[in-house]
CSV table of C-alpha atoms and ligand atoms in Angstrom, one decimal:
chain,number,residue,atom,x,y,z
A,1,UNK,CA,0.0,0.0,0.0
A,2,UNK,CA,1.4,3.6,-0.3
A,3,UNK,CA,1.1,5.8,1.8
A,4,UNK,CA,-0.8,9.0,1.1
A,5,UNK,CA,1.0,12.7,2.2
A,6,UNK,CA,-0.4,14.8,4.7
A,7,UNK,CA,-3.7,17.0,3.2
A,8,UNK,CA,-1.9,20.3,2.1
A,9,UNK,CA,-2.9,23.6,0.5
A,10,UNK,CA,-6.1,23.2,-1.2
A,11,UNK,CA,-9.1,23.1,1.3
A,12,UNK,CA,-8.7,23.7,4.7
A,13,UNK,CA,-6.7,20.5,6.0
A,14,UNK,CA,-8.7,18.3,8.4
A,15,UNK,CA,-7.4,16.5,10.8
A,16,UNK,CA,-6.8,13.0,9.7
A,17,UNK,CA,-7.6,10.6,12.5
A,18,UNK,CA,-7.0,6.4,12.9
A,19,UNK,CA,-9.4,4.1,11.2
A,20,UNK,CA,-11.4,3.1,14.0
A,21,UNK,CA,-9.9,-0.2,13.5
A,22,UNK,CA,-12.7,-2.0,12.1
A,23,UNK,CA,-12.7,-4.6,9.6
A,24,UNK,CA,-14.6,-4.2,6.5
A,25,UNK,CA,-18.4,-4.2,7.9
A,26,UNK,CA,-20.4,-3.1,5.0
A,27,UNK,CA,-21.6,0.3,3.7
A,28,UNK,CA,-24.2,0.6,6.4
A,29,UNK,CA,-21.6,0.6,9.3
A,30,UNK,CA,-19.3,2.4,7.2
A,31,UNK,CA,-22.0,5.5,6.9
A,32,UNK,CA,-23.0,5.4,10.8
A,33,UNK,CA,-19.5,5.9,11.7
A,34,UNK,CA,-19.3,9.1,9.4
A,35,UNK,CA,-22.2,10.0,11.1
A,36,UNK,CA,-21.1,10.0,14.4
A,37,UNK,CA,-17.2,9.6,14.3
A,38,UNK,CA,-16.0,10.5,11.4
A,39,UNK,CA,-16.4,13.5,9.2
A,40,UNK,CA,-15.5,11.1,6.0
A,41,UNK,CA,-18.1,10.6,3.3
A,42,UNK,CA,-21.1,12.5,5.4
A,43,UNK,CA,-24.2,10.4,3.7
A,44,UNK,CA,-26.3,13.9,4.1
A,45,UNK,CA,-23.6,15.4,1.6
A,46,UNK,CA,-23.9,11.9,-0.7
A,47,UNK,CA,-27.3,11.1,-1.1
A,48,UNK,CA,-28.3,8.7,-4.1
A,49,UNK,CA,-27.8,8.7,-6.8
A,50,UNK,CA,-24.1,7.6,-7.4
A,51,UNK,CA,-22.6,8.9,-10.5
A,52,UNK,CA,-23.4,5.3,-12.1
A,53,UNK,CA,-26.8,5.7,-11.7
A,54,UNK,CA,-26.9,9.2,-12.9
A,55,UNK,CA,-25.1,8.0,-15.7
A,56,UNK,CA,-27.1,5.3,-16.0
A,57,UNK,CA,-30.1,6.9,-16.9
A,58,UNK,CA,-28.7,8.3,-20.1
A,59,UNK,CA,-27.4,5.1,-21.3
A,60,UNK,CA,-23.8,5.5,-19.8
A,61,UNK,CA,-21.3,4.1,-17.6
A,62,UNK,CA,-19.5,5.6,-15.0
A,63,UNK,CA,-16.6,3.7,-12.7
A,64,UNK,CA,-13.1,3.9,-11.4
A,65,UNK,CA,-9.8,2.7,-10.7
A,66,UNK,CA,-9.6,1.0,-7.4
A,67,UNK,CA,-7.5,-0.3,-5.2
A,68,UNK,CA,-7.8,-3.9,-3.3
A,69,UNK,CA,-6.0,-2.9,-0.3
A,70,UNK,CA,-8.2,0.1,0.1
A,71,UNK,CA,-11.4,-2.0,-0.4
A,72,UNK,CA,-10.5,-4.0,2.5
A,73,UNK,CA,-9.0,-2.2,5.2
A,74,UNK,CA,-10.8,1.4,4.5
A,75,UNK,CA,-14.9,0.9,5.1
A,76,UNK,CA,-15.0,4.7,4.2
A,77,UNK,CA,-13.3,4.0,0.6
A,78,UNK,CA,-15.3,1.4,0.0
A,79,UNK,CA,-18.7,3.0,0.6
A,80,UNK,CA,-17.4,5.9,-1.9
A,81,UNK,CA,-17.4,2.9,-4.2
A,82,UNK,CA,-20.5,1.5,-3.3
A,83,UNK,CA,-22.4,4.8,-4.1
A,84,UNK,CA,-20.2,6.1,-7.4
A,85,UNK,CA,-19.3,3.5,-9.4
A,86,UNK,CA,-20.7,1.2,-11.3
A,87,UNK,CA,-17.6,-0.3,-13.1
A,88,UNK,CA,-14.0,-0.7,-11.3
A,89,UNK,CA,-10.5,-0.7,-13.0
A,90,UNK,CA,-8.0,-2.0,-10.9
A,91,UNK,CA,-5.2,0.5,-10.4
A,92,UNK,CA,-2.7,-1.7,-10.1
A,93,UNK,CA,-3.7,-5.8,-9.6
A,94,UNK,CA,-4.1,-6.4,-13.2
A,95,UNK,CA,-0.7,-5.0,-14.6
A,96,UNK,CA,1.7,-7.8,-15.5
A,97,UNK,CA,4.2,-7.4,-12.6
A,98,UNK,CA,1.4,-7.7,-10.3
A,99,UNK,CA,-0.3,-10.5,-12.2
A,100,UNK,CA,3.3,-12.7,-13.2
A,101,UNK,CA,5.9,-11.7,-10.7
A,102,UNK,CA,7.8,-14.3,-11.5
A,103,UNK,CA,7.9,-16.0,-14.8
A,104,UNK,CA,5.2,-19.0,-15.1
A,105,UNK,CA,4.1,-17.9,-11.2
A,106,UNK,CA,0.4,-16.1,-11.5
A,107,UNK,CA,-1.0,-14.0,-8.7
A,108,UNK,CA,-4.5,-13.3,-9.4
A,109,UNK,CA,-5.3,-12.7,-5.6
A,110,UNK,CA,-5.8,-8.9,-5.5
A,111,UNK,CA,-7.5,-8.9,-9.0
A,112,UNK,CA,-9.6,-11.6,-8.1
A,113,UNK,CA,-10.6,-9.4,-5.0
A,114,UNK,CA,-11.8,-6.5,-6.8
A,115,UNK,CA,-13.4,-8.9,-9.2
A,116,UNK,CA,-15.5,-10.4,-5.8
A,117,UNK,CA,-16.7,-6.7,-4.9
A,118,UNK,CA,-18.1,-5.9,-7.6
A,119,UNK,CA,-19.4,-8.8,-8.2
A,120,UNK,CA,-21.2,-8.8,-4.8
A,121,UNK,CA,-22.9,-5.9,-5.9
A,122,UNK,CA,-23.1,-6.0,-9.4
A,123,UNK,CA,-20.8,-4.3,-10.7
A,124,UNK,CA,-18.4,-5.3,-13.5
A,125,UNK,CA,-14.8,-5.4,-13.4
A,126,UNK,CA,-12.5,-4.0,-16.4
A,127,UNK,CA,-8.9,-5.6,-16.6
A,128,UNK,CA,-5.9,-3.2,-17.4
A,129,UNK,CA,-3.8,-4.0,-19.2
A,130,UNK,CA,-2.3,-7.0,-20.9
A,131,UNK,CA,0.8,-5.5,-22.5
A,132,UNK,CA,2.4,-1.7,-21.1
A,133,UNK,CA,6.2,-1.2,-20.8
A,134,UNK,CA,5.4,-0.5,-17.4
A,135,UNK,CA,4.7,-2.2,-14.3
A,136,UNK,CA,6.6,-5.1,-16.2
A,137,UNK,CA,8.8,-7.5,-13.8
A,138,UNK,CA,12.3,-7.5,-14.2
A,139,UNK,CA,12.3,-11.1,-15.3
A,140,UNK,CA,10.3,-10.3,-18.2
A,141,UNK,CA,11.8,-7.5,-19.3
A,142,UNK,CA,15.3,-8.9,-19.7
A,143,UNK,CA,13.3,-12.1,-21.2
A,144,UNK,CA,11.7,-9.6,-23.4
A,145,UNK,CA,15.4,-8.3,-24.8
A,146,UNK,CA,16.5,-11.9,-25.3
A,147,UNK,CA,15.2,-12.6,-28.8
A,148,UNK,CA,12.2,-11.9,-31.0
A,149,UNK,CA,10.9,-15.6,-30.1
A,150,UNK,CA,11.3,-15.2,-26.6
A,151,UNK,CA,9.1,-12.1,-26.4
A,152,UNK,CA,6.6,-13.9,-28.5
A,153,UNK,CA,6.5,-16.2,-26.3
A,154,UNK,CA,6.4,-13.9,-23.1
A,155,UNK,CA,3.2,-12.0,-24.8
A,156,UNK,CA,1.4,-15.3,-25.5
A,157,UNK,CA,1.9,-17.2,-22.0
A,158,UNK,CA,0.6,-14.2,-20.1
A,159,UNK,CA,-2.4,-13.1,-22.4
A,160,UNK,CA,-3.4,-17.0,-22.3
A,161,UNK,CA,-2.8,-17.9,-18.8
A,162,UNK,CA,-4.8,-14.6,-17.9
A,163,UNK,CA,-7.7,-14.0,-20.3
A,164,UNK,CA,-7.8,-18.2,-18.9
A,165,UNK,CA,-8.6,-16.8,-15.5
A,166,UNK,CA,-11.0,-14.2,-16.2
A,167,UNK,CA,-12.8,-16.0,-19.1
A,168,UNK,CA,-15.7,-15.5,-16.9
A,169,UNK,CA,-15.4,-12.6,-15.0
A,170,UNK,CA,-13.8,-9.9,-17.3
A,171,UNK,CA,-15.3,-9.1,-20.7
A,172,UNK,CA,-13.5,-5.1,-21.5
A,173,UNK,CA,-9.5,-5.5,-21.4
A,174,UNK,CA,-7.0,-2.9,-22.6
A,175,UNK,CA,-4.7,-5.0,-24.7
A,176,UNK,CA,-2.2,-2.8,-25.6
A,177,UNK,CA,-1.3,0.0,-23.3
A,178,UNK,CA,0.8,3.5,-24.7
A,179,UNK,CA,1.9,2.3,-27.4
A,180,UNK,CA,2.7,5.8,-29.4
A,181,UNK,CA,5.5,7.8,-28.6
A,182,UNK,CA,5.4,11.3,-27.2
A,183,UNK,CA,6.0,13.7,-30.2
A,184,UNK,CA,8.1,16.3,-29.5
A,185,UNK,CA,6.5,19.5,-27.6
A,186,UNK,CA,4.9,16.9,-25.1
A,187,UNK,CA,5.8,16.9,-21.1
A,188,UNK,CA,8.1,13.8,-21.5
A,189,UNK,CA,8.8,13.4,-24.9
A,190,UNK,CA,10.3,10.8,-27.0
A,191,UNK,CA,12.8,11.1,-29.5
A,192,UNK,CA,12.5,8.5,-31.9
A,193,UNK,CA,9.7,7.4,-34.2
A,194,UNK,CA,5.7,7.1,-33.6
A,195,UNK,CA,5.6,4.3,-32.2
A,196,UNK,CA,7.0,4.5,-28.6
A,197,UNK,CA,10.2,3.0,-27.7
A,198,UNK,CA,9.3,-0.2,-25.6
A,199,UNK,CA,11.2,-3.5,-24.4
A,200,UNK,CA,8.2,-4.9,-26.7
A,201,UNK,CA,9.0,-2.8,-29.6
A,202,UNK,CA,12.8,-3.8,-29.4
A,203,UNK,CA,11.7,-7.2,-29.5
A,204,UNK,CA,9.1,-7.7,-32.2
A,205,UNK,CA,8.9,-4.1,-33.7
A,206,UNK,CA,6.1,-2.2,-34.6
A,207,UNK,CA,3.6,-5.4,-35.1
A,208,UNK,CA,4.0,-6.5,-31.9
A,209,UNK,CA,0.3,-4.0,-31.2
A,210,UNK,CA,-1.4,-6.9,-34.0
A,211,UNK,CA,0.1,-9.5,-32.4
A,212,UNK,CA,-0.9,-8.6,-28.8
A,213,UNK,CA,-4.7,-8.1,-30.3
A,214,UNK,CA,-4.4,-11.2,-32.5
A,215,UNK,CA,-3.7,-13.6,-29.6
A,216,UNK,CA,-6.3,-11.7,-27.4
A,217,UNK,CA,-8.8,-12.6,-29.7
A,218,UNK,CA,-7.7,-16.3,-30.2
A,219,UNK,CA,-8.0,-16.6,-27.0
A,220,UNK,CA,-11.5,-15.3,-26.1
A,221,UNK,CA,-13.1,-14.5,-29.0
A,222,UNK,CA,-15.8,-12.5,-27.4
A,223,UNK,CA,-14.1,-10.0,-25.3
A,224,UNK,CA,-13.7,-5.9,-26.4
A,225,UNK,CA,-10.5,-5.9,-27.3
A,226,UNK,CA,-9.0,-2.2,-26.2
A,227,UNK,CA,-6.3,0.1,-27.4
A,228,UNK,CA,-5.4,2.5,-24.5
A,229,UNK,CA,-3.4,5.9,-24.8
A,230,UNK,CA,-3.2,9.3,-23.2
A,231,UNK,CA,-2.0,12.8,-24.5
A,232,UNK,CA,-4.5,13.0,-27.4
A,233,UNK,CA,-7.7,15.2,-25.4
A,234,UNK,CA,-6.3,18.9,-25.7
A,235,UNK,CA,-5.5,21.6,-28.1
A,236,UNK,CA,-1.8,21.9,-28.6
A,237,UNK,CA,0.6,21.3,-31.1
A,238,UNK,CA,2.1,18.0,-29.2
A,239,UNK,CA,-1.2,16.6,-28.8
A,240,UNK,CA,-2.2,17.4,-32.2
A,241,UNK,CA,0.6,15.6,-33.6
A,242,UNK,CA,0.2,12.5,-31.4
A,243,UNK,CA,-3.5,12.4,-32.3
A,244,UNK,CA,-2.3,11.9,-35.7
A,245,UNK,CA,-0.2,9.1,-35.3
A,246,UNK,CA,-2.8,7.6,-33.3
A,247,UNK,CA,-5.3,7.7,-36.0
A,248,UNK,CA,-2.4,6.4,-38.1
A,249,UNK,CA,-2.2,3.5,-36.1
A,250,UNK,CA,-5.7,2.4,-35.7
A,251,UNK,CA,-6.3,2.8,-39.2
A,252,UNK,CA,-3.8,0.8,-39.7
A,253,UNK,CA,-4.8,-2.3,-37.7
A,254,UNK,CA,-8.3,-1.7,-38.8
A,255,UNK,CA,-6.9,-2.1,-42.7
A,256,UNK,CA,-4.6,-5.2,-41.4
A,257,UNK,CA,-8.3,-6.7,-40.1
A,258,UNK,CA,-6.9,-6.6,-36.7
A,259,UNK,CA,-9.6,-7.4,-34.2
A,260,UNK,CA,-9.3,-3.9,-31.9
A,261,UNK,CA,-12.7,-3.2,-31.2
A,262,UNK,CA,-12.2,0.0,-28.5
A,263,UNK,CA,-10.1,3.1,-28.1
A,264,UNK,CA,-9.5,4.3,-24.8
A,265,UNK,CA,-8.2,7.7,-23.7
A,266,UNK,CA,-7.0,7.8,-21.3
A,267,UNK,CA,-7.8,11.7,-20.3
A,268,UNK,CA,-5.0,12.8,-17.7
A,269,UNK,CA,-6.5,16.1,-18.5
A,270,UNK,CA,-4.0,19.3,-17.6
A,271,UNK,CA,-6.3,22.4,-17.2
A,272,UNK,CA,-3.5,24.8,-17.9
A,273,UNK,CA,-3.4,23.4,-21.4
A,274,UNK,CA,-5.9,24.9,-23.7
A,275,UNK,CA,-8.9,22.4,-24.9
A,276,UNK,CA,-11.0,22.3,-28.1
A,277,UNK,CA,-14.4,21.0,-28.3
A,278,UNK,CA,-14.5,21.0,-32.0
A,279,UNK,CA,-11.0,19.5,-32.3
A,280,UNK,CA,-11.4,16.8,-29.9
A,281,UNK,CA,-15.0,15.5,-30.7
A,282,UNK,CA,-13.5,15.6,-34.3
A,283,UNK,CA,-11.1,13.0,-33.2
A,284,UNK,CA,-13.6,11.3,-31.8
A,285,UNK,CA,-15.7,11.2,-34.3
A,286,UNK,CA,-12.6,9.7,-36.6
A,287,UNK,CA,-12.1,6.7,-34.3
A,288,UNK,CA,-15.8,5.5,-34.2
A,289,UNK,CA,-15.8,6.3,-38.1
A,290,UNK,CA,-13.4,3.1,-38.0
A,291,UNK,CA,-16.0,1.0,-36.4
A,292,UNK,CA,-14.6,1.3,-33.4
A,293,UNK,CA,-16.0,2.0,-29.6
A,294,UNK,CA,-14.6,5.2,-28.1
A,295,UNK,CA,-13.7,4.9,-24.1
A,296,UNK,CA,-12.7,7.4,-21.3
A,297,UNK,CA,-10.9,5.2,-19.2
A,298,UNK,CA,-8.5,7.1,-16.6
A,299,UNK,CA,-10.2,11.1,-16.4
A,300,UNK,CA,-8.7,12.9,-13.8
A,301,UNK,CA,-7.2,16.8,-14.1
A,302,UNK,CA,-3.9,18.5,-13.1
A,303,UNK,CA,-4.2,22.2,-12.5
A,304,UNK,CA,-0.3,22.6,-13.5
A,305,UNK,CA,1.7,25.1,-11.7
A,306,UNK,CA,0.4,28.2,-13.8
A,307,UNK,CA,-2.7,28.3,-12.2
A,308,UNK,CA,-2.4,30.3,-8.9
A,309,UNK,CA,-6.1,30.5,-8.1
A,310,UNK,CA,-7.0,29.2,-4.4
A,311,UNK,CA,-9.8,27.3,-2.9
A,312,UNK,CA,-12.5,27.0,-4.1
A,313,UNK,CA,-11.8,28.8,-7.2
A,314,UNK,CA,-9.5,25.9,-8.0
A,315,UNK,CA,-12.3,23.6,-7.8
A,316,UNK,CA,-14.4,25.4,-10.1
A,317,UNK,CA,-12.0,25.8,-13.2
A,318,UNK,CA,-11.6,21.7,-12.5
A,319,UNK,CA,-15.3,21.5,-12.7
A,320,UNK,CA,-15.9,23.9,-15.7
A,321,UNK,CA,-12.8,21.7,-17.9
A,322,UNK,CA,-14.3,18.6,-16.5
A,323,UNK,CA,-17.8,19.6,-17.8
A,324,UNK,CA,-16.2,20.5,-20.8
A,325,UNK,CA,-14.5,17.4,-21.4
A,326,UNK,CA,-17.3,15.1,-20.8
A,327,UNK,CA,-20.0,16.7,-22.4
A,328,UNK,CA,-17.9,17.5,-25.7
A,329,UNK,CA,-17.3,13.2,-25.2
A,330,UNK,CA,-20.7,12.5,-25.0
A,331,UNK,CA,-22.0,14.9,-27.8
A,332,UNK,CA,-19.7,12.6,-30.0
A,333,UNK,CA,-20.9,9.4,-29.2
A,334,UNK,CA,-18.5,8.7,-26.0
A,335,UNK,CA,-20.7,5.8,-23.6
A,336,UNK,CA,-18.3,4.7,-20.7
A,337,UNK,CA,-16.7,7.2,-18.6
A,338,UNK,CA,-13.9,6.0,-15.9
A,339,UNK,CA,-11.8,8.6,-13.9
A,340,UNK,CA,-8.6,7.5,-12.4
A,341,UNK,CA,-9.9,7.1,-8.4
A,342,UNK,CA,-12.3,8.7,-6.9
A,343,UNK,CA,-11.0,10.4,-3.7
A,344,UNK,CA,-8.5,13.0,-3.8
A,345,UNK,CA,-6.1,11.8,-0.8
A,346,UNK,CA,-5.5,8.4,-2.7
A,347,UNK,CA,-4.9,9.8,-6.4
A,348,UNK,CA,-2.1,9.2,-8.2
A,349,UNK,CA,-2.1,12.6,-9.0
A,350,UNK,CA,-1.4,13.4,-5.3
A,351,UNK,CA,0.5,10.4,-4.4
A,352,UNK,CA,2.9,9.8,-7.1
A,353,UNK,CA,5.7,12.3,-7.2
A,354,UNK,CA,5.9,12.5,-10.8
A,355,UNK,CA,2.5,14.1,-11.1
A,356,UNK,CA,2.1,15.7,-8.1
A,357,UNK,CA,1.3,19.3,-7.8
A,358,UNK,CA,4.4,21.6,-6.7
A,359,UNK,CA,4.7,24.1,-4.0
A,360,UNK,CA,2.6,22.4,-1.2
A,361,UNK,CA,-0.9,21.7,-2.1
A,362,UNK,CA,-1.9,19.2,-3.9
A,363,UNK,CA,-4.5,18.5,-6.7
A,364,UNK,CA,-7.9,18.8,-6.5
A,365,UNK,CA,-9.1,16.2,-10.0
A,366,UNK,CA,-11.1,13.2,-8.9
A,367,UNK,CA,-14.8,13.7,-8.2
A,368,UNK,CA,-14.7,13.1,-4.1
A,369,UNK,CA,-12.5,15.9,-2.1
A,370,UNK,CA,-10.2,14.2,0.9
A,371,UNK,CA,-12.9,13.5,3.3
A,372,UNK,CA,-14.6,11.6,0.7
A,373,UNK,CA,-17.1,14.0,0.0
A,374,UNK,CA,-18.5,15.5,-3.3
A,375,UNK,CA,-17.1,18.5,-4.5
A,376,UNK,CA,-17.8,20.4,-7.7
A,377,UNK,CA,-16.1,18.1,-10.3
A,378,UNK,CA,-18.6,15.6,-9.0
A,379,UNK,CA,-21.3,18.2,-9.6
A,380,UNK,CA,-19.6,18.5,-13.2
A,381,UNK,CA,-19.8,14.5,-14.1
A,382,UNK,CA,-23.8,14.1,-13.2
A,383,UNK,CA,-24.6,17.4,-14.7
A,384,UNK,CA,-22.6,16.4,-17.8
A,385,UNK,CA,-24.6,13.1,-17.8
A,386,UNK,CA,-27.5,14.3,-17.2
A,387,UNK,CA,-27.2,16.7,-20.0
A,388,UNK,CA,-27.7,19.9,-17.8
A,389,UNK,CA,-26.1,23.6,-17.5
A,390,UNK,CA,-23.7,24.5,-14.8
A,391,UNK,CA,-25.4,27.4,-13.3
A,392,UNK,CA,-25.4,30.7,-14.9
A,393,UNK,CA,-22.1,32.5,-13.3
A,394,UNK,CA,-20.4,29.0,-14.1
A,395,UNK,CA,-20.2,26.9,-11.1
A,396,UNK,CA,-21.7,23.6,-10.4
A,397,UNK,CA,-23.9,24.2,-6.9
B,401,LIG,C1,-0.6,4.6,-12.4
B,401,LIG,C2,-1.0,4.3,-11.0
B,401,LIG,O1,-2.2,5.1,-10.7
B,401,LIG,C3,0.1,4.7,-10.1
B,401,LIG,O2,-0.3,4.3,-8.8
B,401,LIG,C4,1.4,4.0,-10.5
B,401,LIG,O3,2.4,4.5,-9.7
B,401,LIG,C5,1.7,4.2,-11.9
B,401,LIG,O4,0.6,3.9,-12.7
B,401,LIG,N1,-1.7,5.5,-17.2
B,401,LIG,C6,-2.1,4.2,-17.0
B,401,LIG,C7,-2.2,3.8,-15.6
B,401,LIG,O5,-2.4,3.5,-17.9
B,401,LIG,O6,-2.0,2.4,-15.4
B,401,LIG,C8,-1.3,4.6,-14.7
B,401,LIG,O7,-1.6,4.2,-13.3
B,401,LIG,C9,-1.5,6.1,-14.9
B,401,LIG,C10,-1.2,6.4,-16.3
């Protein structure tokens, strides 16, 4: 588990206080507690509908990345669950290093957890993601970098062993994972060619995104086969560019008769980059003009350190890009929305140091604010779905 940084900046901090030391006991505890001990996911300030009911009503979905450990040993994280989302991504139990830690040796433990929740309550599980060149074990990637066959034969005994496992359980899987480089302009970008420069690129070259897809198919011939990517939403020259070659690249398995049936994007949104509706339901519009599903599958928003603004001004420009983003998605034919957690305290965004906000606060991009309460980006989601205004000075009351 990692362990999240103190609340700073932002709202003002409360004080965090111990888990009362209860096992997991179910929603209902979980919201008498708030009630009485804890300040954390107040069920006056949650009422039903969840987002994935909202959502629901128009013919969406709406879920999140999750994490097992949190599930189980926080009865306040779980209950956010409970009420918001209807679909869960696991954040981290489905990568390969988590799933094949050592070669031949499967772990399906905290996956299969996540998979029990939901199931419990009837909600689906999404797997992420078969092939990324990250969260790879160390054994596999120097396996990978032994020969062509090798890394074949790495791809294969994974996707099989593990589409095996969740034949049942899992029908949505993102396949291939960031496979186009960074163009330059971007935050991190990458110097040569489209396609990004992976251990599985090395290996097998630029076919190695058919080959991934081709044995995913073999395999289970009924699941939505996924190609997942990131950098593509706003209006700048980098992201134009990289939408580009990911058009290139779809249309390219699509004239190959690859079996890719979804596009996610991934949506890591930065507010301090500017965003086009036309521009980006264009590129929407291109991808389901291949035939092809189009997925948000990791929204969450970065305020980037050129926006001073405090609390709760902060919130709303979060709000008013998030409303922006998801109704510009729906108008062209977006259906499943996922952000990337739902509480701020256990984002990525806050707890990984390569995203997080400098000069001591932290972001504020995930629908539930650190007490697991809604706050306007949550506003921004259901009015969004339900195909409302914000109000008329712009925020979302
Ligand atoms: C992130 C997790 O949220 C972090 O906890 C981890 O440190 C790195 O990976 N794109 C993806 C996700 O496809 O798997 C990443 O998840 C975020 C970016």
């Amino acid at each position: 588990m990692r362990a999240a940084p103190p609340p700073s900046g932002g709202r003002r901090p409360l004080p965090r206080r111990p888990l009362l030391g209860v096992a997991l006991a179910g929603a209902a505890a979980a919201c008498a507690q708030a009630q009485t001990a804890e300040p954390r996911g107040n069920p006056a300030l949650n009422p039903p509908p969840g987002l994935w009911q909202i959502a629901r009503e128009r013919g969406l979905t709406f879920g999140s990345a999750v994490q097992a450990n949190l599930l189980n040993s926080d009865p306040f994280y779980a209950a956010a669950y409970e009420r918001e989302a209807g679909v869960l991504v696991p954040e981290y139990e489905a990568k390969f290093a988590a799933l094949q830690p050592e070669e031949g040796k499967f772990e399906f433990g905290g996956f299969e957890a996540i998979i029990r929740w939901g199931q419990n309550r009837a909600r689906t599980t999404r797997g992420h993601a078969l092939v990324w060149h990250n969260a790879m074990p160390d054994w596999a990637r120097a396996a990978i970098g032994e020969s062509a066959q090798r890394a074949r034969g790495v791809m294969e005994a994974h996707i099989t062993r593990v589409l095996g496992q969740t034949r049942n359980t899992i029908r949505d899987w993102d396949v291939v994972n960031e496979a186009v480089a960074n163009p330059p302009g971007s935050d991190v970008p990458q110097a040569t060619g489209e396609m990004r420069d992976t251990p599985w690129l090395r290996a097998l070259g630029p076919g190695y995104v058919e080959t991934a897809f081709r044995i995913a198919r073999e395999r289970d011939p009924t699941l939505r086969l996924t190609l997942n990517d990131y950098g593509v939403e706003e209006d700048t020259p980098a992201a134009t560019e990289k939408r580009r070659r990911l058009l290139a690249l779809v249309r390219g398995l699509i004239r190959a008769r690859v079996p890719l049936d979804a596009v996610g994007l991934q949506a890591h949104l930065q507010i301090d980059k500017p965003f086009s509706a036309p521009v980006f339901a264009e590129f929407v519009r291109a991808l389901r003009a291949e035939g092809l599903a189009v997925l948000v599958t990791e929204l969450d928003l970065r305020e980037g350190s050129t926006i001073a603004a405090e609390y709760p001004e902060r919130d709303r420009l979060v709000a008013e890009r998030t409303y922006a983003f998801t109704s510009t998605a729906i108008e062209a034919g977006v259906r499943t929305f996922l952000t990337w957690g739902l509480i701020d305290k256990y984002s990525w965004t806050v707890t990984d140091t390569g995203v997080a906000r400098q000069g001591g606060t932290h972001h504020r991009g995930v629908p539930l604010d650190w007490e697991y309460n809604r706050k306007q980006m949550w506003r921004a989601l259901a009015r969004a779905f339900r195909g409302e205004r914000p109000d008329p000075d712009g925020w979302f009351r």
